[in-house]
C-alpha positions as protocol buffer text, in pm:
chain_id: "A"
residue {
  index: 1
  type: MET
  ca { x: 6476 y: 1191 z: 4957 }
}
residue {
  index: 2
  type: ASN
  ca { x: 6236 y: 1443 z: 5000 }
}
residue {
  index: 3
  type: SER
  ca { x: 6355 y: 1866 z: 4994 }
}
residue {
  index: 4
  type: ILE
  ca { x: 6457 y: 1933 z: 5379 }
}
residue {
  index: 5
  type: SER
  ca { x: 6781 y: 1557 z: 5382 }
}
residue {
  index: 6
  type: MET
  ca { x: 6777 y: 1728 z: 4977 }
}
residue {
  index: 7
  type: LYS
  ca { x: 6901 y: 2063 z: 5150 }
}
residue {
  index: 8
  type: LEU
  ca { x: 7069 y: 1965 z: 5434 }
}
residue {
  index: 9
  type: ASN
  ca { x: 7276 y: 1658 z: 5252 }
}
residue {
  index: 10
  type: ALA
  ca { x: 7423 y: 1864 z: 5026 }
}
residue {
  index: 11
  type: ASP
  ca { x: 7483 y: 2143 z: 5264 }
}
residue {
  index: 12
  type: ARG
  ca { x: 7728 y: 1938 z: 5439 }
}
residue {
  index: 13
  type: LEU
  ca { x: 7899 y: 1825 z: 5097 }
}
residue {
  index: 14
  type: ILE
  ca { x: 7937 y: 2219 z: 4994 }
}
residue {
  index: 15
  type: MET
  ca { x: 8140 y: 2283 z: 5406 }
}
residue {
  index: 16
  type: SER
  ca { x: 8342 y: 1952 z: 5331 }
}
residue {
  index: 17
  type: ALA
  ca { x: 8484 y: 2060 z: 5065 }
}
residue {
  index: 18
  type: LEU
  ca { x: 8566 y: 2417 z: 5175 }
}
residue {
  index: 19
  type: GLN
  ca { x: 8701 y: 2260 z: 5515 }
}
residue {
  index: 20
  type: GLU
  ca { x: 8858 y: 1955 z: 5283 }
}
residue {
  index: 21
  type: ASP
  ca { x: 8998 y: 1865 z: 4974 }
}
residue {
  index: 22
  type: ILE
  ca { x: 8705 y: 1688 z: 4813 }
}
residue {
  index: 23
  type: THR
  ca { x: 8679 y: 1746 z: 4459 }
}
residue {
  index: 24
  type: SER
  ca { x: 8389 y: 1739 z: 4210 }
}
residue {
  index: 25
  type: GLU
  ca { x: 8510 y: 1339 z: 4141 }
}
residue {
  index: 26
  type: ASP
  ca { x: 8486 y: 1210 z: 4516 }
}
residue {
  index: 27
  type: ILE
  ca { x: 8118 y: 1299 z: 4496 }
}
residue {
  index: 28
  type: THR
  ca { x: 8048 y: 1068 z: 4203 }
}
residue {
  index: 29
  type: THR
  ca { x: 8283 y: 793 z: 4230 }
}
residue {
  index: 30
  type: ASN
  ca { x: 8335 y: 765 z: 4618 }
}
residue {
  index: 31
  type: SER
  ca { x: 7894 y: 879 z: 4699 }
}
residue {
  index: 32
  type: VAL
  ca { x: 8000 y: 1160 z: 4942 }
}
residue {
  index: 33
  type: MET
  ca { x: 7584 y: 1211 z: 4988 }
}
residue {
  index: 34
  type: PRO
  ca { x: 7529 y: 820 z: 5081 }
}
residue {
  index: 35
  type: GLY
  ca { x: 7328 y: 628 z: 4879 }
}
residue {
  index: 36
  type: TYR
  ca { x: 7298 y: 903 z: 4586 }
}
residue {
  index: 37
  type: GLN
  ca { x: 7531 y: 998 z: 4258 }
}
residue {
  index: 38
  type: LEU
  ca { x: 7425 y: 1276 z: 4095 }
}
residue {
  index: 39
  type: GLY
  ca { x: 7277 y: 1156 z: 3835 }
}
residue {
  index: 40
  type: GLU
  ca { x: 7057 y: 969 z: 4029 }
}
residue {
  index: 41
  type: VAL
  ca { x: 6968 y: 1286 z: 4226 }
}
residue {
  index: 42
  type: ASP
  ca { x: 6879 y: 1477 z: 3942 }
}
residue {
  index: 43
  type: LEU
  ca { x: 6622 y: 1172 z: 3841 }
}
residue {
  index: 44
  type: ILE
  ca { x: 6499 y: 1170 z: 4212 }
}
residue {
  index: 45
  type: CYS
  ca { x: 6424 y: 1559 z: 4174 }
}
residue {
  index: 46
  type: LYS
  ca { x: 6237 y: 1540 z: 3845 }
}
residue {
  index: 47
  type: GLU
  ca { x: 6033 y: 1253 z: 3965 }
}
residue {
  index: 48
  type: ASP
  ca { x: 5940 y: 1406 z: 4338 }
}
residue {
  index: 49
  type: GLY
  ca { x: 5909 y: 1797 z: 4143 }
}
residue {
  index: 50
  type: VAL
  ca { x: 6151 y: 1976 z: 4396 }
}
residue {
  index: 51
  type: ILE
  ca { x: 6421 y: 2216 z: 4275 }
}
residue {
  index: 52
  type: ALA
  ca { x: 6715 y: 2161 z: 4508 }
}
residue {
  index: 53
  type: GLY
  ca { x: 6938 y: 2357 z: 4239 }
}
residue {
  index: 54
  type: LEU
  ca { x: 7187 y: 2065 z: 4146 }
}
residue {
  index: 55
  type: ASP
  ca { x: 7326 y: 2252 z: 3898 }
}
residue {
  index: 56
  type: VAL
  ca { x: 7430 y: 2527 z: 4129 }
}
residue {
  index: 57
  type: PHE
  ca { x: 7576 y: 2256 z: 4352 }
}
residue {
  index: 58
  type: LYS
  ca { x: 7773 y: 2103 z: 4060 }
}
residue {
  index: 59
  type: ARG
  ca { x: 7907 y: 2403 z: 3956 }
}
residue {
  index: 60
  type: VAL
  ca { x: 8054 y: 2545 z: 4318 }
}
residue {
  index: 61
  type: PHE
  ca { x: 8252 y: 2254 z: 4273 }
}
residue {
  index: 62
  type: GLU
  ca { x: 8335 y: 2357 z: 3941 }
}
residue {
  index: 63
  type: LEU
  ca { x: 8418 y: 2640 z: 4071 }
}
residue {
  index: 64
  type: LEU
  ca { x: 8672 y: 2501 z: 4396 }
}
residue {
  index: 65
  type: ASP
  ca { x: 8863 y: 2306 z: 4106 }
}
residue {
  index: 66
  type: THR
  ca { x: 8917 y: 2558 z: 3909 }
}
residue {
  index: 67
  type: GLU
  ca { x: 9347 y: 2649 z: 3871 }
}
residue {
  index: 68
  type: PRO
  ca { x: 9409 y: 3026 z: 3969 }
}
residue {
  index: 69
  type: ASP
  ca { x: 9410 y: 3281 z: 3624 }
}
residue {
  index: 70
  type: ILE
  ca { x: 9777 y: 3417 z: 3799 }
}
residue {
  index: 71
  type: VAL
  ca { x: 10002 y: 3177 z: 3878 }
}
residue {
  index: 72
  type: ASP
  ca { x: 10319 y: 3230 z: 4229 }
}
residue {
  index: 73
  type: GLU
  ca { x: 10680 y: 3228 z: 4058 }
}
residue {
  index: 74
  type: SER
  ca { x: 10836 y: 2997 z: 4197 }
}
residue {
  index: 75
  type: ASN
  ca { x: 11087 y: 3218 z: 4298 }
}
residue {
  index: 76
  type: ALA
  ca { x: 10827 y: 3403 z: 4480 }
}
residue {
  index: 77
  type: ILE
  ca { x: 10893 y: 3534 z: 4824 }
}
residue {
  index: 78
  type: GLU
  ca { x: 10723 y: 3590 z: 5150 }
}
residue {
  index: 79
  type: LEU
  ca { x: 10656 y: 4010 z: 5190 }
}
residue {
  index: 80
  type: PRO
  ca { x: 10788 y: 4108 z: 5602 }
}
residue {
  index: 81
  type: ASP
  ca { x: 10683 y: 4378 z: 5789 }
}
residue {
  index: 82
  type: ILE
  ca { x: 10608 y: 4709 z: 5589 }
}
residue {
  index: 83
  type: GLU
  ca { x: 10776 y: 4975 z: 5665 }
}
residue {
  index: 84
  type: GLY
  ca { x: 10774 y: 5191 z: 5377 }
}
residue {
  index: 85
  type: ALA
  ca { x: 10549 y: 5293 z: 5076 }
}
residue {
  index: 86
  type: VAL
  ca { x: 10380 y: 5106 z: 4791 }
}
residue {
  index: 87
  type: ASP
  ca { x: 10648 y: 5307 z: 4517 }
}
residue {
  index: 88
  type: PHE
  ca { x: 10598 y: 5357 z: 4212 }
}
residue {
  index: 89
  type: LYS
  ca { x: 10851 y: 5355 z: 3950 }
}
residue {
  index: 90
  type: ASN
  ca { x: 10777 y: 5485 z: 3594 }
}
residue {
  index: 91
  type: VAL
  ca { x: 10480 y: 5269 z: 3526 }
}
residue {
  index: 92
  type: SER
  ca { x: 10389 y: 5103 z: 3258 }
}
residue {
  index: 93
  type: PHE
  ca { x: 10004 y: 4931 z: 3145 }
}
residue {
  index: 94
  type: THR
  ca { x: 9855 y: 4864 z: 2883 }
}
residue {
  index: 95
  type: TYR
  ca { x: 9557 y: 4638 z: 2817 }
}
residue {
  index: 96
  type: GLU
  ca { x: 9532 y: 4383 z: 2570 }
}
residue {
  index: 97
  type: ASP
  ca { x: 9244 y: 4545 z: 2425 }
}
residue {
  index: 98
  type: ALA
  ca { x: 9298 y: 4884 z: 2449 }
}
residue {
  index: 99
  type: GLY
  ca { x: 9541 y: 5019 z: 2144 }
}
residue {
  index: 100
  type: SER
  ca { x: 9637 y: 5277 z: 2350 }
}
residue {
  index: 101
  type: SER
  ca { x: 9891 y: 5238 z: 2728 }
}
residue {
  index: 102
  type: VAL
  ca { x: 9614 y: 5348 z: 3057 }
}
residue {
  index: 103
  type: LEU
  ca { x: 9926 y: 5427 z: 3275 }
}
residue {
  index: 104
  type: ASN
  ca { x: 10177 y: 5594 z: 3105 }
}
residue {
  index: 105
  type: ASN
  ca { x: 10532 y: 5635 z: 3307 }
}
residue {
  index: 106
  type: ILE
  ca { x: 10311 y: 5751 z: 3593 }
}
residue {
  index: 107
  type: SER
  ca { x: 10564 y: 5704 z: 3912 }
}
residue {
  index: 108
  type: LEU
  ca { x: 10397 y: 5819 z: 4246 }
}
residue {
  index: 109
  type: LYS
  ca { x: 10457 y: 5668 z: 4657 }
}
residue {
  index: 110
  type: ILE
  ca { x: 10192 y: 5531 z: 4823 }
}
residue {
  index: 111
  type: PRO
  ca { x: 10291 y: 5671 z: 5250 }
}
residue {
  index: 112
  type: ALA
  ca { x: 10288 y: 5386 z: 5494 }
}
residue {
  index: 113
  type: HIS
  ca { x: 9997 y: 5471 z: 5760 }
}
residue {
  index: 114
  type: LYS
  ca { x: 9847 y: 5768 z: 5602 }
}
residue {
  index: 115
  type: PHE
  ca { x: 9543 y: 5785 z: 5403 }
}
residue {
  index: 116
  type: THR
  ca { x: 9557 y: 5852 z: 4998 }
}
residue {
  index: 117
  type: ALA
  ca { x: 9315 y: 5932 z: 4761 }
}
residue {
  index: 118
  type: LEU
  ca { x: 9314 y: 5833 z: 4399 }
}
residue {
  index: 119
  type: VAL
  ca { x: 9121 y: 6121 z: 4202 }
}
residue {
  index: 120
  type: GLY
  ca { x: 9059 y: 6147 z: 3815 }
}
residue {
  index: 121
  type: THR
  ca { x: 8835 y: 6194 z: 3525 }
}
residue {
  index: 122
  type: SER
  ca { x: 8648 y: 5824 z: 3423 }
}
residue {
  index: 123
  type: GLY
  ca { x: 8914 y: 5597 z: 3264 }
}
residue {
  index: 124
  type: CYS
  ca { x: 9227 y: 5782 z: 3407 }
}
residue {
  index: 125
  type: GLY
  ca { x: 9307 y: 5424 z: 3525 }
}
residue {
  index: 126
  type: LYS
  ca { x: 9217 y: 5461 z: 3895 }
}
residue {
  index: 127
  type: SER
  ca { x: 9118 y: 5121 z: 3907 }
}
residue {
  index: 128
  type: THR
  ca { x: 9391 y: 5025 z: 3716 }
}
residue {
  index: 129
  type: ILE
  ca { x: 9670 y: 5131 z: 3963 }
}
residue {
  index: 130
  type: VAL
  ca { x: 9481 y: 4930 z: 4234 }
}
residue {
  index: 131
  type: SER
  ca { x: 9420 y: 4626 z: 4037 }
}
residue {
  index: 132
  type: LEU
  ca { x: 9728 y: 4604 z: 3957 }
}
residue {
  index: 133
  type: ILE
  ca { x: 9852 y: 4682 z: 4322 }
}
residue {
  index: 134
  type: MET
  ca { x: 9590 y: 4336 z: 4396 }
}
residue {
  index: 135
  type: LYS
  ca { x: 9796 y: 4116 z: 4143 }
}
residue {
  index: 136
  type: GLU
  ca { x: 9484 y: 4142 z: 3966 }
}
residue {
  index: 137
  type: LEU
  ca { x: 9682 y: 4253 z: 3641 }
}
residue {
  index: 138
  type: VAL
  ca { x: 10043 y: 4161 z: 3598 }
}
residue {
  index: 139
  type: VAL
  ca { x: 10220 y: 4230 z: 3302 }
}
residue {
  index: 140
  type: TYR
  ca { x: 10318 y: 4561 z: 3386 }
}
residue {
  index: 141
  type: LYS
  ca { x: 10651 y: 4802 z: 3279 }
}
residue {
  index: 142
  type: GLY
  ca { x: 10889 y: 5010 z: 3466 }
}
residue {
  index: 143
  type: ASN
  ca { x: 10894 y: 4915 z: 3895 }
}
residue {
  index: 144
  type: ILE
  ca { x: 10625 y: 4865 z: 4149 }
}
residue {
  index: 145
  type: LEU
  ca { x: 10789 y: 4820 z: 4509 }
}
residue {
  index: 146
  type: VAL
  ca { x: 10599 y: 4727 z: 4802 }
}
residue {
  index: 147
  type: GLY
  ca { x: 10921 y: 4821 z: 5136 }
}
residue {
  index: 148
  type: LYS
  ca { x: 11215 y: 4785 z: 4925 }
}
residue {
  index: 149
  type: GLU
  ca { x: 11012 y: 4450 z: 4714 }
}
residue {
  index: 150
  type: GLU
  ca { x: 10936 y: 4427 z: 4381 }
}
residue {
  index: 151
  type: LEU
  ca { x: 10554 y: 4304 z: 4371 }
}
residue {
  index: 152
  type: SER
  ca { x: 10565 y: 4090 z: 4126 }
}
residue {
  index: 153
  type: ASP
  ca { x: 10912 y: 3895 z: 4331 }
}
residue {
  index: 154
  type: ILE
  ca { x: 10563 y: 3932 z: 4576 }
}
residue {
  index: 155
  type: LYS
  ca { x: 10333 y: 3567 z: 4676 }
}
residue {
  index: 156
  type: GLU
  ca { x: 10012 y: 3655 z: 4685 }
}
residue {
  index: 157
  type: GLU
  ca { x: 9914 y: 3530 z: 4988 }
}
residue {
  index: 158
  type: ALA
  ca { x: 10152 y: 3677 z: 5136 }
}
residue {
  index: 159
  type: LEU
  ca { x: 10065 y: 4048 z: 4972 }
}
residue {
  index: 160
  type: PHE
  ca { x: 9702 y: 3958 z: 5067 }
}
residue {
  index: 161
  type: ARG
  ca { x: 9798 y: 3966 z: 5454 }
}
residue {
  index: 162
  type: LYS
  ca { x: 9903 y: 4291 z: 5455 }
}
residue {
  index: 163
  type: ILE
  ca { x: 9717 y: 4497 z: 5198 }
}
residue {
  index: 164
  type: THR
  ca { x: 9328 y: 4464 z: 5127 }
}
residue {
  index: 165
  type: ARG
  ca { x: 9079 y: 4557 z: 4844 }
}
residue {
  index: 166
  type: ILE
  ca { x: 8771 y: 4694 z: 4980 }
}
residue {
  index: 167
  type: THR
  ca { x: 8492 y: 4764 z: 4741 }
}
residue {
  index: 168
  type: HIS
  ca { x: 8203 y: 4945 z: 4716 }
}
residue {
  index: 169
  type: GLU
  ca { x: 7971 y: 4563 z: 4744 }
}
residue {
  index: 170
  type: SER
  ca { x: 8164 y: 4488 z: 4991 }
}
residue {
  index: 171
  type: TYR
  ca { x: 8071 y: 4103 z: 4995 }
}
residue {
  index: 172
  type: LEU
  ca { x: 7979 y: 3958 z: 5321 }
}
residue {
  index: 173
  type: PHE
  ca { x: 7833 y: 3612 z: 5361 }
}
residue {
  index: 174
  type: LYS
  ca { x: 7481 y: 3440 z: 5550 }
}
residue {
  index: 175
  type: GLY
  ca { x: 7552 y: 3327 z: 5886 }
}
residue {
  index: 176
  type: THR
  ca { x: 7713 y: 3517 z: 6181 }
}
residue {
  index: 177
  type: VAL
  ca { x: 7947 y: 3808 z: 6280 }
}
residue {
  index: 178
  type: GLU
  ca { x: 8184 y: 3529 z: 6420 }
}
residue {
  index: 179
  type: GLU
  ca { x: 8160 y: 3390 z: 6078 }
}
residue {
  index: 180
  type: ASN
  ca { x: 8204 y: 3631 z: 5835 }
}
residue {
  index: 181
  type: LEU
  ca { x: 8550 y: 3741 z: 6037 }
}
residue {
  index: 182
  type: ARG
  ca { x: 8677 y: 3337 z: 6072 }
}
residue {
  index: 183
  type: MET
  ca { x: 8624 y: 3453 z: 5627 }
}
residue {
  index: 184
  type: GLY
  ca { x: 8933 y: 3618 z: 5752 }
}
residue {
  index: 185
  type: LYS
  ca { x: 9145 y: 3463 z: 5997 }
}
residue {
  index: 186
  type: GLU
  ca { x: 9030 y: 3073 z: 6135 }
}
residue {
  index: 187
  type: ASN
  ca { x: 9168 y: 3093 z: 6410 }
}
residue {
  index: 188
  type: ALA
  ca { x: 9103 y: 3423 z: 6526 }
}
residue {
  index: 189
  type: ASP
  ca { x: 9016 y: 3410 z: 6944 }
}
residue {
  index: 190
  type: ARG
  ca { x: 8703 y: 3567 z: 7081 }
}
residue {
  index: 191
  type: ALA
  ca { x: 8938 y: 3831 z: 7254 }
}
residue {
  index: 192
  type: GLU
  ca { x: 9076 y: 3936 z: 6873 }
}
residue {
  index: 193
  type: MET
  ca { x: 8830 y: 3933 z: 6725 }
}
residue {
  index: 194
  type: GLU
  ca { x: 8703 y: 4245 z: 6921 }
}
residue {
  index: 195
  type: LYS
  ca { x: 8949 y: 4381 z: 6923 }
}
residue {
  index: 196
  type: VAL
  ca { x: 8892 y: 4496 z: 6452 }
}
residue {
  index: 197
  type: LEU
  ca { x: 8524 y: 4551 z: 6536 }
}
residue {
  index: 198
  type: LYS
  ca { x: 8685 y: 4815 z: 6763 }
}
residue {
  index: 199
  type: GLN
  ca { x: 8940 y: 4893 z: 6515 }
}
residue {
  index: 200
  type: VAL
  ca { x: 8702 y: 4961 z: 6295 }
}
residue {
  index: 201
  type: ASP
  ca { x: 8378 y: 5143 z: 6526 }
}
residue {
  index: 202
  type: LEU
  ca { x: 8132 y: 4861 z: 6503 }
}
residue {
  index: 203
  type: TYR
  ca { x: 8212 y: 4708 z: 6831 }
}
residue {
  index: 204
  type: ASP
  ca { x: 7991 y: 4870 z: 6973 }
}
residue {
  index: 205
  type: ALA
  ca { x: 7718 y: 4872 z: 6770 }
}
residue {
  index: 206
  type: ILE
  ca { x: 7707 y: 4446 z: 6638 }
}
residue {
  index: 207
  type: MET
  ca { x: 7808 y: 4416 z: 7076 }
}
residue {
  index: 208
  type: SER
  ca { x: 7378 y: 4645 z: 7114 }
}
residue {
  index: 209
  type: LYS
  ca { x: 7272 y: 4293 z: 6832 }
}
residue {
  index: 210
  type: GLY
  ca { x: 7386 y: 3918 z: 6941 }
}
residue {
  index: 211
  type: GLY
  ca { x: 7794 y: 4009 z: 6889 }
}
residue {
  index: 212
  type: LEU
  ca { x: 7969 y: 3832 z: 6735 }
}
residue {
  index: 213
  type: PHE
  ca { x: 7681 y: 3579 z: 6751 }
}
residue {
  index: 214
  type: MET
  ca { x: 7446 y: 3888 z: 6513 }
}
residue {
  index: 215
  type: GLN
  ca { x: 7306 y: 3743 z: 6246 }
}
residue {
  index: 216
  type: ILE
  ca { x: 7416 y: 3930 z: 5903 }
}
residue {
  index: 217
  type: GLU
  ca { x: 7091 y: 3882 z: 5654 }
}
residue {
  index: 218
  type: GLU
  ca { x: 7234 y: 3774 z: 5266 }
}
residue {
  index: 219
  type: LYS
  ca { x: 7466 y: 4093 z: 5092 }
}
residue {
  index: 220
  type: GLY
  ca { x: 7452 y: 4243 z: 5428 }
}
residue {
  index: 221
  type: ALA
  ca { x: 7053 y: 4396 z: 5377 }
}
residue {
  index: 222
  type: ASN
  ca { x: 7078 y: 4439 z: 5753 }
}
residue {
  index: 223
  type: LEU
  ca { x: 7385 y: 4631 z: 5759 }
}
residue {
  index: 224
  type: SER
  ca { x: 7428 y: 5072 z: 5698 }
}
residue {
  index: 225
  type: GLY
  ca { x: 7723 y: 5043 z: 5306 }
}
residue {
  index: 226
  type: GLY
  ca { x: 8012 y: 5204 z: 5557 }
}
residue {
  index: 227
  type: GLN
  ca { x: 7911 y: 4905 z: 5854 }
}
residue {
  index: 228
  type: LYS
  ca { x: 7959 y: 4648 z: 5543 }
}
residue {
  index: 229
  type: GLN
  ca { x: 8239 y: 4841 z: 5405 }
}
residue {
  index: 230
  type: ARG
  ca { x: 8446 y: 4809 z: 5775 }
}
residue {
  index: 231
  type: LEU
  ca { x: 8320 y: 4435 z: 5902 }
}
residue {
  index: 232
  type: ALA
  ca { x: 8470 y: 4298 z: 5504 }
}
residue {
  index: 233
  type: LEU
  ca { x: 8758 y: 4504 z: 5595 }
}
């Protein structure tokens, strides 16, 4: 088996795992890579001097098999259309390894359809507030309402359909614009994708470079920082 055929087999298997319910056990017990189990492929790599990244390949499936740290409560609810604000009411939060509260009995309202900026010195709790809204941090005192629903009562998946977080270093996948957009909505049609590109003011720039088939380089290297953020959004 040469390096090219090994890479093709690995790519196909990873894509199958992402699209279907394939686990790391399937690789070793069902020989998803025809005629080869991981131990045998490792041996071939060493004998042929081929560096095929099998350790990375195994790590992919370890990550796919990892259970999430945060699990929804059995009575968690779907999130209806958000008409109201995100409302913090007397919220306090302390990191486990911190001696004092990062947030201490704070109240604030983030109105819908408005731009809200959190401004303050380093360590004052700006990122903590965002992490609470995204349910990356779940143990807090007080109330956080999204619309009329308590944040802790909302299913994580339902929340993420309504609220997203865009960081300074937005990650994009190497591939086409279309493939990246489908990470947000797998069954999106062309009209929907072109609509969202217009909404984030990327339509003209993308269409001038190949449209939905424009190739995005690793980590979005051929886009500006603002373009990466808007495409991720």
